[in-house]
Short mmCIF file of C-alpha atoms in Angstrom, two decimals:
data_model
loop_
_atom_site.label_atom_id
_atom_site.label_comp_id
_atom_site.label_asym_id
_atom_site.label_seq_id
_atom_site.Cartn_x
_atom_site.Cartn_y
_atom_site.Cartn_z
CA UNK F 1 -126.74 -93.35 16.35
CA UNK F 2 -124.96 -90.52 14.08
CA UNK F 3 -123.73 -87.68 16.55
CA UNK F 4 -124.54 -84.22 15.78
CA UNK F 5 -122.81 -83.01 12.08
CA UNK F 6 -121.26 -79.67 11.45
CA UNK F 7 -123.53 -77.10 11.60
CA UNK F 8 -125.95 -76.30 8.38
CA UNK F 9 -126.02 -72.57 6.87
CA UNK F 10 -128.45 -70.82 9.10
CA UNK F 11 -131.26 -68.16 7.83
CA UNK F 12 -129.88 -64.47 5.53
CA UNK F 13 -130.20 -61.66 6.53
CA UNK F 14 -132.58 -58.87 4.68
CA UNK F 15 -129.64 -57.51 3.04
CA UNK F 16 -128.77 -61.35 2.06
CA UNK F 17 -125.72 -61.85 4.22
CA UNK F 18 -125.71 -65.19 6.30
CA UNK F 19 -126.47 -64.88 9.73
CA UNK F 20 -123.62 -66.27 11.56
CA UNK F 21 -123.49 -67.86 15.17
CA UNK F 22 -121.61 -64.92 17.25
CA UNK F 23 -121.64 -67.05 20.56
CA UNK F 24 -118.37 -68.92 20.17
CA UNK F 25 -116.21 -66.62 18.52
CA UNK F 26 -116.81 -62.89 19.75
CA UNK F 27 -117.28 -62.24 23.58
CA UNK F 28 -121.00 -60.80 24.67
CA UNK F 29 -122.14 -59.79 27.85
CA UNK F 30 -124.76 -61.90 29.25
CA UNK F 31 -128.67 -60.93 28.10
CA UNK F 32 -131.20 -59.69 30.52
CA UNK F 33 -132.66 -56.45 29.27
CA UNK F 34 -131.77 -55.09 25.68
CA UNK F 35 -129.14 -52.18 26.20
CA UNK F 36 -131.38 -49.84 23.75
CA UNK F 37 -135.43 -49.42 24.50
CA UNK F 38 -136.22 -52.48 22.12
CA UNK F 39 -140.23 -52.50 23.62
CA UNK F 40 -143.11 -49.85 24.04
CA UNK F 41 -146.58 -49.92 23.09
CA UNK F 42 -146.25 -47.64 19.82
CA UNK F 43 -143.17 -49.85 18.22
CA UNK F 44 -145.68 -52.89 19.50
CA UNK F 45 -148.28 -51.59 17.45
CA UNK F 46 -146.12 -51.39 14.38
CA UNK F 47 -144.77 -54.49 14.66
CA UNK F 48 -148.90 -55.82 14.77
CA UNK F 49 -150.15 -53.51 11.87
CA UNK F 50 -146.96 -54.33 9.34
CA UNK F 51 -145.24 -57.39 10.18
CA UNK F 52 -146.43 -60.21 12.14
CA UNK F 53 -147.35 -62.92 9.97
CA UNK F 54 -151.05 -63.51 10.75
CA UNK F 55 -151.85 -65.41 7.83
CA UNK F 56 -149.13 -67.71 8.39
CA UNK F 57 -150.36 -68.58 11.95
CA UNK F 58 -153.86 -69.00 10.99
CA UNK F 59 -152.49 -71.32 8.21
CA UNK F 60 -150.68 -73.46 10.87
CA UNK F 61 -153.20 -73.37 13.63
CA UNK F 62 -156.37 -74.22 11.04
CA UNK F 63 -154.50 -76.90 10.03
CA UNK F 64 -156.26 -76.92 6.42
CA UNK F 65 -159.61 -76.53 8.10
CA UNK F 66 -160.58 -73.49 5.88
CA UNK F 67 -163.76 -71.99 7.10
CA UNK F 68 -165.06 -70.91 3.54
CA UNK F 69 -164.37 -74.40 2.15
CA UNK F 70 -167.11 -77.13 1.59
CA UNK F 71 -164.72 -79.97 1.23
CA UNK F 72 -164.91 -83.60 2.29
CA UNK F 73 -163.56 -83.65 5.95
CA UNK F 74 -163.25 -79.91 6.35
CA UNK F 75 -164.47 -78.88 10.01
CA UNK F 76 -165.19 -75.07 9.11
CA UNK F 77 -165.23 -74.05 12.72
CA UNK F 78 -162.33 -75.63 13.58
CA UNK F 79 -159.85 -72.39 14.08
CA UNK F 80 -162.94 -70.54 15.62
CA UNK F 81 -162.63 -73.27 18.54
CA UNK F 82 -159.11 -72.51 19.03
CA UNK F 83 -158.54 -70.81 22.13
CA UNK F 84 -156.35 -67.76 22.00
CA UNK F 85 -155.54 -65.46 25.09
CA UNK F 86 -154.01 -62.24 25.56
CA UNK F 87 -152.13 -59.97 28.36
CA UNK F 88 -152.40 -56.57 27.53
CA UNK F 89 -150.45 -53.51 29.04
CA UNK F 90 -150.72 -53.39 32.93
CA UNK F 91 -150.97 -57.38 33.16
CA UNK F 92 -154.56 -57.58 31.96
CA UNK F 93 -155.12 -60.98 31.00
CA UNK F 94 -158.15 -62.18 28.80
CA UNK F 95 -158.78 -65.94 28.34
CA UNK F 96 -160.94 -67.38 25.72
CA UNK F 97 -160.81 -65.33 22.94
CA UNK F 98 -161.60 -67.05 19.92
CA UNK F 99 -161.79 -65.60 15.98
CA UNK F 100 -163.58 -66.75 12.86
CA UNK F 101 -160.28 -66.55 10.64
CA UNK F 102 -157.03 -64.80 10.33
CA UNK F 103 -158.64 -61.89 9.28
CA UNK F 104 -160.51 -61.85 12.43
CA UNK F 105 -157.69 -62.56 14.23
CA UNK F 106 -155.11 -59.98 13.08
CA UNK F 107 -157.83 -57.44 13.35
CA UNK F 108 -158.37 -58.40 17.32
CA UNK F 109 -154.58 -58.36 17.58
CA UNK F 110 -154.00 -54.86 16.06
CA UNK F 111 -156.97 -53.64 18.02
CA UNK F 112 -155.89 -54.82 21.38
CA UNK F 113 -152.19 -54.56 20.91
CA UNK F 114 -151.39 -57.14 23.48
CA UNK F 115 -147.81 -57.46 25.18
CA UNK F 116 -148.63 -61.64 24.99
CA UNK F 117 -150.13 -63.93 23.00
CA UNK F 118 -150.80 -67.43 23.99
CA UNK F 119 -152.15 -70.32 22.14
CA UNK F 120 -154.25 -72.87 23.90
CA UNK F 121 -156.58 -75.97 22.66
CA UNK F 122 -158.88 -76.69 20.22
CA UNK F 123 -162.40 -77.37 22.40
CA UNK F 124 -165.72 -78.87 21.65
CA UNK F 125 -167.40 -75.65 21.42
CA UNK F 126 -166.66 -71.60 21.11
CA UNK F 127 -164.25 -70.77 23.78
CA UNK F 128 -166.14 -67.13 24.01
CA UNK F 129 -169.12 -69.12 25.33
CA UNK F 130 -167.39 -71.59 27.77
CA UNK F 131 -169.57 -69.74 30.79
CA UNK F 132 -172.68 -70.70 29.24
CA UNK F 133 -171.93 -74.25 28.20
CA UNK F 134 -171.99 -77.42 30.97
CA UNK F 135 -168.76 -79.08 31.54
CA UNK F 136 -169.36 -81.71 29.39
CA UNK F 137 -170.34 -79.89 26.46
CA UNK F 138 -167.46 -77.43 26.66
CA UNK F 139 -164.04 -80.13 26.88
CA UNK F 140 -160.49 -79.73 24.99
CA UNK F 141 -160.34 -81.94 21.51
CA UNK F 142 -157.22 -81.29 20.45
CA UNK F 143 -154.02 -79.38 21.17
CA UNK F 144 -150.30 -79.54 19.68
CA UNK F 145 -147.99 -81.75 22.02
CA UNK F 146 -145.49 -78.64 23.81
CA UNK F 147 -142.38 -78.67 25.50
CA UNK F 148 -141.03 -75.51 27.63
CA UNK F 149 -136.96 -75.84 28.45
CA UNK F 150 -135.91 -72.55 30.32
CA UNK F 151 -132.48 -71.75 31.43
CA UNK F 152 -133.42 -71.22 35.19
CA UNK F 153 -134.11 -75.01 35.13
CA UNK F 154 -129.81 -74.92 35.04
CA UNK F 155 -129.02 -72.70 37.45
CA UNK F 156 -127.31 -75.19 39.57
CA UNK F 157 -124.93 -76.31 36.31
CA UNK F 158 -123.96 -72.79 34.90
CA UNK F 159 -121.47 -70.33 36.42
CA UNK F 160 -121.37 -67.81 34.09
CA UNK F 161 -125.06 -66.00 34.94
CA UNK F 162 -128.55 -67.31 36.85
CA UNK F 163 -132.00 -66.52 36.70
CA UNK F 164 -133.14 -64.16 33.73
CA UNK F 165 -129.50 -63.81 32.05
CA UNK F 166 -128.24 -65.68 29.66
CA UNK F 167 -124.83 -65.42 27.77
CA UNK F 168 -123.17 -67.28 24.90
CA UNK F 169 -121.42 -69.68 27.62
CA UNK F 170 -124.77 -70.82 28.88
CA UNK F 171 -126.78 -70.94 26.03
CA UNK F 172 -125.61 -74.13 24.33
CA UNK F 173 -127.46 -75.68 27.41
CA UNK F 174 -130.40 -75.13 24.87
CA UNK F 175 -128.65 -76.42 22.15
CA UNK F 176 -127.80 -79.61 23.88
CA UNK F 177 -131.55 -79.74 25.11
CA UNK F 178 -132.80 -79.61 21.42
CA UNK F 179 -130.50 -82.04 20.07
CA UNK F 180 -131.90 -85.03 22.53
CA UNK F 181 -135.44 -83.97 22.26
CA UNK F 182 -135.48 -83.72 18.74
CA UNK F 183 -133.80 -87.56 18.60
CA UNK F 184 -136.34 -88.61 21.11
CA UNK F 185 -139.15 -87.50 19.18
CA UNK F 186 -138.28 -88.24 15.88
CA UNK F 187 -136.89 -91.55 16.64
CA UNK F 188 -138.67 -93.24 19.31
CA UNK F 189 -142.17 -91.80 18.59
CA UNK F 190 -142.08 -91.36 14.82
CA UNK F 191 -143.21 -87.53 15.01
CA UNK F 192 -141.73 -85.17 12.33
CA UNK F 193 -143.70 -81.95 12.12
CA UNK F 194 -141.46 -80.12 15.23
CA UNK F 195 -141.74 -76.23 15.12
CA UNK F 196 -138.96 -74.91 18.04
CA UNK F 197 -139.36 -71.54 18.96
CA UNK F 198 -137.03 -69.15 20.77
CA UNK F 199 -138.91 -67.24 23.87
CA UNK F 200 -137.48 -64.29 23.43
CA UNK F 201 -135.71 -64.03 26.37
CA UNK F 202 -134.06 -67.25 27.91
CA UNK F 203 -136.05 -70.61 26.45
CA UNK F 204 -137.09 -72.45 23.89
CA UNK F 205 -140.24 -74.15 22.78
CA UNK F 206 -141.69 -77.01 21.02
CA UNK F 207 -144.97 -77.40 19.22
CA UNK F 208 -145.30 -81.24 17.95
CA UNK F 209 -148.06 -80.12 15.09
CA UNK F 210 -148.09 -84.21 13.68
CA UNK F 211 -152.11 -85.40 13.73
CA UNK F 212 -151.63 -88.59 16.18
CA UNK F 213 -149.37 -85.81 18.46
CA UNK F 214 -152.41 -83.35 18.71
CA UNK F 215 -155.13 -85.87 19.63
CA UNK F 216 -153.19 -87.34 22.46
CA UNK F 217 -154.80 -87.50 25.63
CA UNK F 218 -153.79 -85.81 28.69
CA UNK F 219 -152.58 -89.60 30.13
CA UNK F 220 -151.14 -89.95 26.96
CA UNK F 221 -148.95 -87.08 27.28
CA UNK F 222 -148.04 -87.62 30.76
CA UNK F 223 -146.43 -90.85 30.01
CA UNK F 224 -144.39 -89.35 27.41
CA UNK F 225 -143.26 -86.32 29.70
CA UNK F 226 -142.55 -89.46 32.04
CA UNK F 227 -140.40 -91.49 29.47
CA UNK F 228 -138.15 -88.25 28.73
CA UNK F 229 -137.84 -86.94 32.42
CA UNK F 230 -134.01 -87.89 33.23
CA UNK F 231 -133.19 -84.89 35.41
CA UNK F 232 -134.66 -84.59 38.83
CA UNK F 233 -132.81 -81.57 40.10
CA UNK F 234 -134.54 -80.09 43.48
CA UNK F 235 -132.50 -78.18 46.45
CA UNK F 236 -133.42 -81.50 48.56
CA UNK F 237 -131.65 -83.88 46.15
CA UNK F 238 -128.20 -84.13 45.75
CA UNK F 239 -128.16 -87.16 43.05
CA UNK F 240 -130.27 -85.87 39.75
CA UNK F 241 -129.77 -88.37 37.47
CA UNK F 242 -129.93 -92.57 38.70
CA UNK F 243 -129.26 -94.93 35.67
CA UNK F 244 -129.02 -98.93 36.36
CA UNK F 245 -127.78 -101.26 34.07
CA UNK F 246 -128.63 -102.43 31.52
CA UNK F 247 -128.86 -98.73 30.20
CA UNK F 248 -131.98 -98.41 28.06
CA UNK F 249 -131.39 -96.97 24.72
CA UNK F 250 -132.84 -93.75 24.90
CA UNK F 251 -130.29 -92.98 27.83
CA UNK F 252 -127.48 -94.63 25.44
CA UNK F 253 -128.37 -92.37 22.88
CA UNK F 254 -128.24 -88.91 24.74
CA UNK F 255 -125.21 -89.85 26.43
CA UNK F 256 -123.79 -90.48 22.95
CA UNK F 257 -125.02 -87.00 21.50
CA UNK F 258 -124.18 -85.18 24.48
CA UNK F 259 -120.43 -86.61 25.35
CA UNK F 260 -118.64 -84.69 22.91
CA UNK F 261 -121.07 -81.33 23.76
CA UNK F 262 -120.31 -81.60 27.13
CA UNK F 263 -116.24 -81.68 26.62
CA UNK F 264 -116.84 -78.72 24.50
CA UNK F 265 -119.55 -76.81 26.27
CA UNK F 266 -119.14 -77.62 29.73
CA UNK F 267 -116.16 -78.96 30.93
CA UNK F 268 -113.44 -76.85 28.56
CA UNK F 269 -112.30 -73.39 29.55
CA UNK F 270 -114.54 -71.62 26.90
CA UNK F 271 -117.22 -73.11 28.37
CA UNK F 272 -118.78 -73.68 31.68
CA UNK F 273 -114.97 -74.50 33.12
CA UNK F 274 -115.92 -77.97 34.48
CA UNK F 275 -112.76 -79.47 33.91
CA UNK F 276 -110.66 -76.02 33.66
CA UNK F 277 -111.09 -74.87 37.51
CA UNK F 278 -109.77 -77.21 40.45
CA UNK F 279 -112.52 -76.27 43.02
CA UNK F 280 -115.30 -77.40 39.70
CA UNK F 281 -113.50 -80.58 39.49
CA UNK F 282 -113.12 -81.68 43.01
CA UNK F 283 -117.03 -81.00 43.28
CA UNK F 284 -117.69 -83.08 39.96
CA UNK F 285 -115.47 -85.57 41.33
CA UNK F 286 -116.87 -85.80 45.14
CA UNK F 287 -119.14 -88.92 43.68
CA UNK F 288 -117.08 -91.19 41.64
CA UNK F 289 -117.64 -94.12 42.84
CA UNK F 290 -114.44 -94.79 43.61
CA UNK F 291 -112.07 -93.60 46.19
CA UNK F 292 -108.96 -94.41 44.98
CA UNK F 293 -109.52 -93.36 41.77
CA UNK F 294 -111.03 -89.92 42.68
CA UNK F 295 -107.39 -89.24 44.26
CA UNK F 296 -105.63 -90.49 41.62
CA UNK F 297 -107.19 -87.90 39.32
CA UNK F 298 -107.42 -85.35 41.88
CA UNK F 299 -103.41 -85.48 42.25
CA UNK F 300 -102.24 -85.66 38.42
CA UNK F 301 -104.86 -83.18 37.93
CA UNK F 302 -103.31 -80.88 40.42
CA UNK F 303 -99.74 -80.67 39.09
CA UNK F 304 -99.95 -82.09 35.04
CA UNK F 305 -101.35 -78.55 33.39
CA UNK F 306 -103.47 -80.49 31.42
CA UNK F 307 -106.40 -79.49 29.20
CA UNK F 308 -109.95 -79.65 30.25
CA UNK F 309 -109.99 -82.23 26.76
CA UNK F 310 -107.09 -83.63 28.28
CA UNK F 311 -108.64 -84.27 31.74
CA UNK F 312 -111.99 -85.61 29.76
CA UNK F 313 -109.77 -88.31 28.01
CA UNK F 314 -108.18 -89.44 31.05
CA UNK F 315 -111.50 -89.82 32.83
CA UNK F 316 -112.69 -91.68 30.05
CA UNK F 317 -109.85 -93.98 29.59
CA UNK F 318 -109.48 -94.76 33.33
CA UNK F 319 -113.54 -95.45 34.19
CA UNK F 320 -113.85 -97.69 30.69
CA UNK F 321 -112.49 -101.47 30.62
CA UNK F 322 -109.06 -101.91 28.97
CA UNK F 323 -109.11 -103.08 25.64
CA UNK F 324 -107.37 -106.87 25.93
CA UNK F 325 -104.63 -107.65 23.22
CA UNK F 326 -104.18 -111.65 23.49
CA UNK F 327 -100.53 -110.93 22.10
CA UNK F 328 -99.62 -108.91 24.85
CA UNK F 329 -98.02 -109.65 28.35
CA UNK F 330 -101.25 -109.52 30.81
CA UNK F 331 -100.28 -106.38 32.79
CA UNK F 332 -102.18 -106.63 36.44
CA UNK F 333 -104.70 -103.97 37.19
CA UNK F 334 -106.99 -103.12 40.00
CA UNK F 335 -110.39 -104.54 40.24
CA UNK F 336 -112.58 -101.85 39.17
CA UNK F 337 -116.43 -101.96 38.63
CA UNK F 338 -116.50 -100.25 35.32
CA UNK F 339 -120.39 -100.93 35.19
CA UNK F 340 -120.79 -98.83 38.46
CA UNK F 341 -117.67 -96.30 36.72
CA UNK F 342 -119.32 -96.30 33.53
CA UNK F 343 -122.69 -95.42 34.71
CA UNK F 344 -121.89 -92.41 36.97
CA UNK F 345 -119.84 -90.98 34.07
CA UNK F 346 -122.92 -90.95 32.05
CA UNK F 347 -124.54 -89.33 35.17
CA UNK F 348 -122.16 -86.71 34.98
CA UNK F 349 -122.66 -86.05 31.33
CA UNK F 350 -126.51 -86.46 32.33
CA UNK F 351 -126.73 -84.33 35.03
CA UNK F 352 -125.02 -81.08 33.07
CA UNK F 353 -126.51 -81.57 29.53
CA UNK F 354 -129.91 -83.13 29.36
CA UNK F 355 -133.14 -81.34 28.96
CA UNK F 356 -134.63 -79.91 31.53
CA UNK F 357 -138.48 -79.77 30.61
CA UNK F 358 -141.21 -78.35 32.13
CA UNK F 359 -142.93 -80.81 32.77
CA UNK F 360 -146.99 -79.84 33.72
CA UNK F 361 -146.70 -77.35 30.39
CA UNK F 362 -146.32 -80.83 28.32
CA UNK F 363 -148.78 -82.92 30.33
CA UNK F 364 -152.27 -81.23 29.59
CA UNK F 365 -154.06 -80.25 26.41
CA UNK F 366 -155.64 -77.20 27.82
CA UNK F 367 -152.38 -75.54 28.95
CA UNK F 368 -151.42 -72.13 27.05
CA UNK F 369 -148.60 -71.93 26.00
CA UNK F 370 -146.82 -68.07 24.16
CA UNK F 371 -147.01 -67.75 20.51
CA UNK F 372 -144.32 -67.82 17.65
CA UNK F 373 -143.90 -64.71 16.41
CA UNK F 374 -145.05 -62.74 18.95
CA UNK F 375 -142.73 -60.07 21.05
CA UNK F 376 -141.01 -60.80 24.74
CA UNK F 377 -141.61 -57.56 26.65
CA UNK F 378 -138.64 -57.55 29.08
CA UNK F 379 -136.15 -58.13 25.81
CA UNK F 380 -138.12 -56.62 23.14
CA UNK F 381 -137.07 -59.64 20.87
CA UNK F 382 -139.44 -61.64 18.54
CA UNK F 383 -139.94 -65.23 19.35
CA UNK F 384 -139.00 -66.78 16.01
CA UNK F 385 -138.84 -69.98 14.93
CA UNK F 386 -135.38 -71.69 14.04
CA UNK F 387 -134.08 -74.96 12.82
CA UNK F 388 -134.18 -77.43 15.23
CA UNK F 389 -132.43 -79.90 13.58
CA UNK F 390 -129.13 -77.78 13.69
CA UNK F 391 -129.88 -75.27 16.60
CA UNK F 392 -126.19 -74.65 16.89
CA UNK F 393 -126.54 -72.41 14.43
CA UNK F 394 -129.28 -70.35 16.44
CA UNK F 395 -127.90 -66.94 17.57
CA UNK F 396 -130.38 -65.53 20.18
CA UNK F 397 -128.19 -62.56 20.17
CA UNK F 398 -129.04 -62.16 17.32
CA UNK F 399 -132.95 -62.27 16.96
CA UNK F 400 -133.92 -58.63 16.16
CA UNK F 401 -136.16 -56.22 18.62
CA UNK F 402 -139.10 -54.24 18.19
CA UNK F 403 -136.35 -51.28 18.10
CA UNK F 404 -134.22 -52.62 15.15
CA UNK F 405 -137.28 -53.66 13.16
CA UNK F 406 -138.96 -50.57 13.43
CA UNK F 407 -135.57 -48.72 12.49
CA UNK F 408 -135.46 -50.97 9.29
CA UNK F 409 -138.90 -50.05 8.13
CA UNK F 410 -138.10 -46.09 8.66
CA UNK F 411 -135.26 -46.84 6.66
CA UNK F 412 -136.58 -48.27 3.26
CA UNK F 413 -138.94 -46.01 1.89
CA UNK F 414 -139.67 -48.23 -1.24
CA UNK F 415 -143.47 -48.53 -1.19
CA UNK F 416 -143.31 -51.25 -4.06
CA UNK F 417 -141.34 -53.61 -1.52
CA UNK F 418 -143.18 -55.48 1.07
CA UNK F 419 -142.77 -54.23 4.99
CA UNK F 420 -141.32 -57.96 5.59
CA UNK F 421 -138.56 -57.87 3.07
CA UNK F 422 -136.98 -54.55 4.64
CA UNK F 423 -136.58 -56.22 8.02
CA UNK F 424 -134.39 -58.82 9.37
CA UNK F 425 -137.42 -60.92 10.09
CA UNK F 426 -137.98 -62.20 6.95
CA UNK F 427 -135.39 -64.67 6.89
CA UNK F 428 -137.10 -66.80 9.71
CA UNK F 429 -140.82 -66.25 8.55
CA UNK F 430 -139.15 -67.75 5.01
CA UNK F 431 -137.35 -70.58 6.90
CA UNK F 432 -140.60 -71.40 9.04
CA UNK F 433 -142.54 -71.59 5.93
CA UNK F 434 -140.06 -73.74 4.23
CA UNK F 435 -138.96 -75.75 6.51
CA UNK F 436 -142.31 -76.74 8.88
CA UNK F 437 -145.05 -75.32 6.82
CA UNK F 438 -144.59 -77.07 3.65
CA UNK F 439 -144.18 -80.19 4.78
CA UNK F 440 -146.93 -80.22 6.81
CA UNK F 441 -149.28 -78.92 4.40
CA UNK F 442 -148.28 -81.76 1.95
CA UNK F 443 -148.66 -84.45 4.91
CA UNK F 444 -152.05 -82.77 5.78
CA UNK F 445 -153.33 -82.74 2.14
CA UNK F 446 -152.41 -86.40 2.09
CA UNK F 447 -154.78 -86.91 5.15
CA UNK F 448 -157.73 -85.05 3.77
CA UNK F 449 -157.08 -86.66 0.25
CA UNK F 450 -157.37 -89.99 2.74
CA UNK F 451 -160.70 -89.13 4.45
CA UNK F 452 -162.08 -88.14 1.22
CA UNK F 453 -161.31 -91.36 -0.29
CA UNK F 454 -162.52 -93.05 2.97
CA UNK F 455 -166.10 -91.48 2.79
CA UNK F 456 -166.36 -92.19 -1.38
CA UNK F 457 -165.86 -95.62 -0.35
CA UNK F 458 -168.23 -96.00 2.29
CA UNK F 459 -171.06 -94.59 0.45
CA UNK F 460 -170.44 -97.10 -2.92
CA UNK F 461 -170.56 -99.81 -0.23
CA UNK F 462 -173.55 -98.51 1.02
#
């Protein structure tokens, strides 16, 4: 399988400079709060009235179900059974809201001007009216399959920050996360409509919006969440990733995208410092299976000054078989189990790099989940969408705020050009549209072109 290319030109700017990845190259402190007051309710309530892109969700989340259409195959109530829920200020939540249309929806929005927005399931009936309905009448049809990855989840493998924080040394642990996932899903179960979302604050998100993905059932979804669980990291265990061989292909494959990630992201000095601190290494080291080896390392790592690449290289050349040359004098070696060698290298690799997924958000249809495009309160930055098939070039320090948005509107008094087009959001609402909503518009007019054709048949043959 190809390893990750060189990263793609990410979205422009309003002022059509490219926005370039920051994280590598200039130092940052690490992200909690936004320096500047980037949230309140009044900057909120612009950001509801002049820029969120309501039609655009509605367009996603109808999913070509318009309500004023009488087409073959249309379900016109389909986006009223869509459950949406708000928190509003003072952590008042409100399940169960449903709306007519976008219309109806924006209008609710602006109205209520709620700090959160989260999307939930399609159901068999009007969410509003789920109290007066029996259990079986009022069930979940259909729902996008979702994946939550949240730094906490790598506390234990970062030592730059922990809990809220993030910084550009730990962030790539998203990175790598979207990388495999996005393999895993595209590859092994044939799904290409991904939309990844930034939190807003120290996650991502991923809304599989494919047909056969939203009409999985809750066992359905469970054995996927099953199939990509690698990582079992708890305070109780001290081993989070087991691999056997034969190594399944899946595992193969991560280890493959991840290896040269982890040298860069992890173990060098501009990373995570793996391989650049002695106390780091001796830790990583403690379970090679392999005592002699471990202190072999140990002591040329001690007094050679190598790189953390170096060190990498010499790990990998000492836990992989020699090559054999039939022309050359057969030099004795140690017996070594390079199966057993092999296989807690790629537990190493595992253990630091692959997703760490949350796993009861992905298992049931009727879990909420937050909403692209709406605003994290703690950060003041807008969850936007961004191109998961090169996330390296995702800057989350770079995501505007309520703050900066609101500054760019005050600043461009042109009534003749749209609200959007002044602000630096524009250039993801664009790249969501491009990227993930025209595709899956064409796909979905193929389906309804389908049905149609389906139903024309069936009533000639009747």
């Amino acid at each position: 399988h190809p390893r990750p290319g060189p990263p793609l030109r990410g979205p422009r700017s309003a002022r059509g400079e490219a926005a370039r990845p920051r994280m590598a190259e200039e130092a940052q402190p690490a992200m909690e709060v936004a320096s500047e007051p980037s949230f309140s309710p009044e900057m909120l309530k612009i950001y509801y009235s002049r820029l969120m892109p309501h039609d655009l969700l509605f367009r996603w989340l109808s999913y070509g179900n318009d309500p004023t259409s009488s087409a073959p195959g249309i379900q016109r109530d389909f986006f009223h059974r869509r459950e949406i829920s708000m928190t509003l200020e003072n952590d008042i939540y409100i399940r169960y809201q449903c709306f007519r249309d976008g219309a109806e929806m924006a209008a609710a929005i602006q109205r209520r001007n709620p700090h959160k927005i989260d999307i939930g399931a399609v159901f068999s009936a009007l969410p509003k009216d789920h109290n007066t309905l029996q259990p079986e009448a009022f069930r979940t049809v259909e729902r996008e399959l979702v994946f939550d990855i949240d730094m906490t989840d790598y506390d234990d493998v970062r030592f730059c920050c922990s809990g809220a924080k993030i910084c550009p040394r730990c962030w790539p642990y998203m990175t790598m996360a979207v990388h495999v996932m996005n393999a895993c899903l595209r590859e092994d179960f044939g799904y290409e409509h991904l939309a990844w979302v930034y939190s807003g604050r120290r996650g991502v998100h991923c809304w599989v919006s494919d047909s056969a993905a939203r009409a999985l059932p809750n066992d359905a979804r469970m054995a996927i969440v099953d199939y990509l669980l690698v990582v079992n990291a708890s305070e109780n265990n001290s081993k989070s990733v087991s691999l056997a061989s034969p190594v399944h292909p899946m595992i193969r494959r991560a280890y493959d995208i991840l290896e040269p990630l982890f040298v860069r992201h992890v173990a060098a000095e501009d990373g995570q410092g793996l391989l650049a601190d002695e106390q780091r290494w001796t830790k990583a080291l403690k379970s090679m299976p392999n005592d002699d080896l471990r202190r072999e390392l140990l002591e040329r790592w001690s007094r050679d000054g190598s790189s953390a690449a170096e060190k990498w290289q010499q790990l990998l050349q000492r836990t992989s078989p020699p090559e054999r040359d039939a022309t050359a004098p057969q030099k004795r070696h140690k017996k070594l189990n390079y199966v057993a060698l092999e296989l807690w290298r790629m537990e190493l690799v595992l253990h630091f790099c692959y997703p760490r997924l949350d796993a009861n958000v992905s298992k049931h249809q009727n879990h909420l989940l937050k909403s692209p495009f709406c605003v994290h309160p703690k950060t003041g930055r807008v969850c936007v969408p961004f191109n998961g098939d090169a996330p390296d070039d995702f800057d989350p320090f770079a995501v505007p705020t309520l703050a900066t948005l609101c500054r760019q509107l005050d600043e461009h008094n042109d009534e003749d050009v749209p609200d959007l087009a002044k602000t630096d959001l524009r250039p993801y609402v664009d790249d969501f549209e491009r990227r993930f909503m025209q595709p899956l518009g064409g796909a979905l007019r193929r389906e309804f072109r389908d049905l149609a054709e389906q139903e024309a048949a069936s009533m000639v043959d009747f």
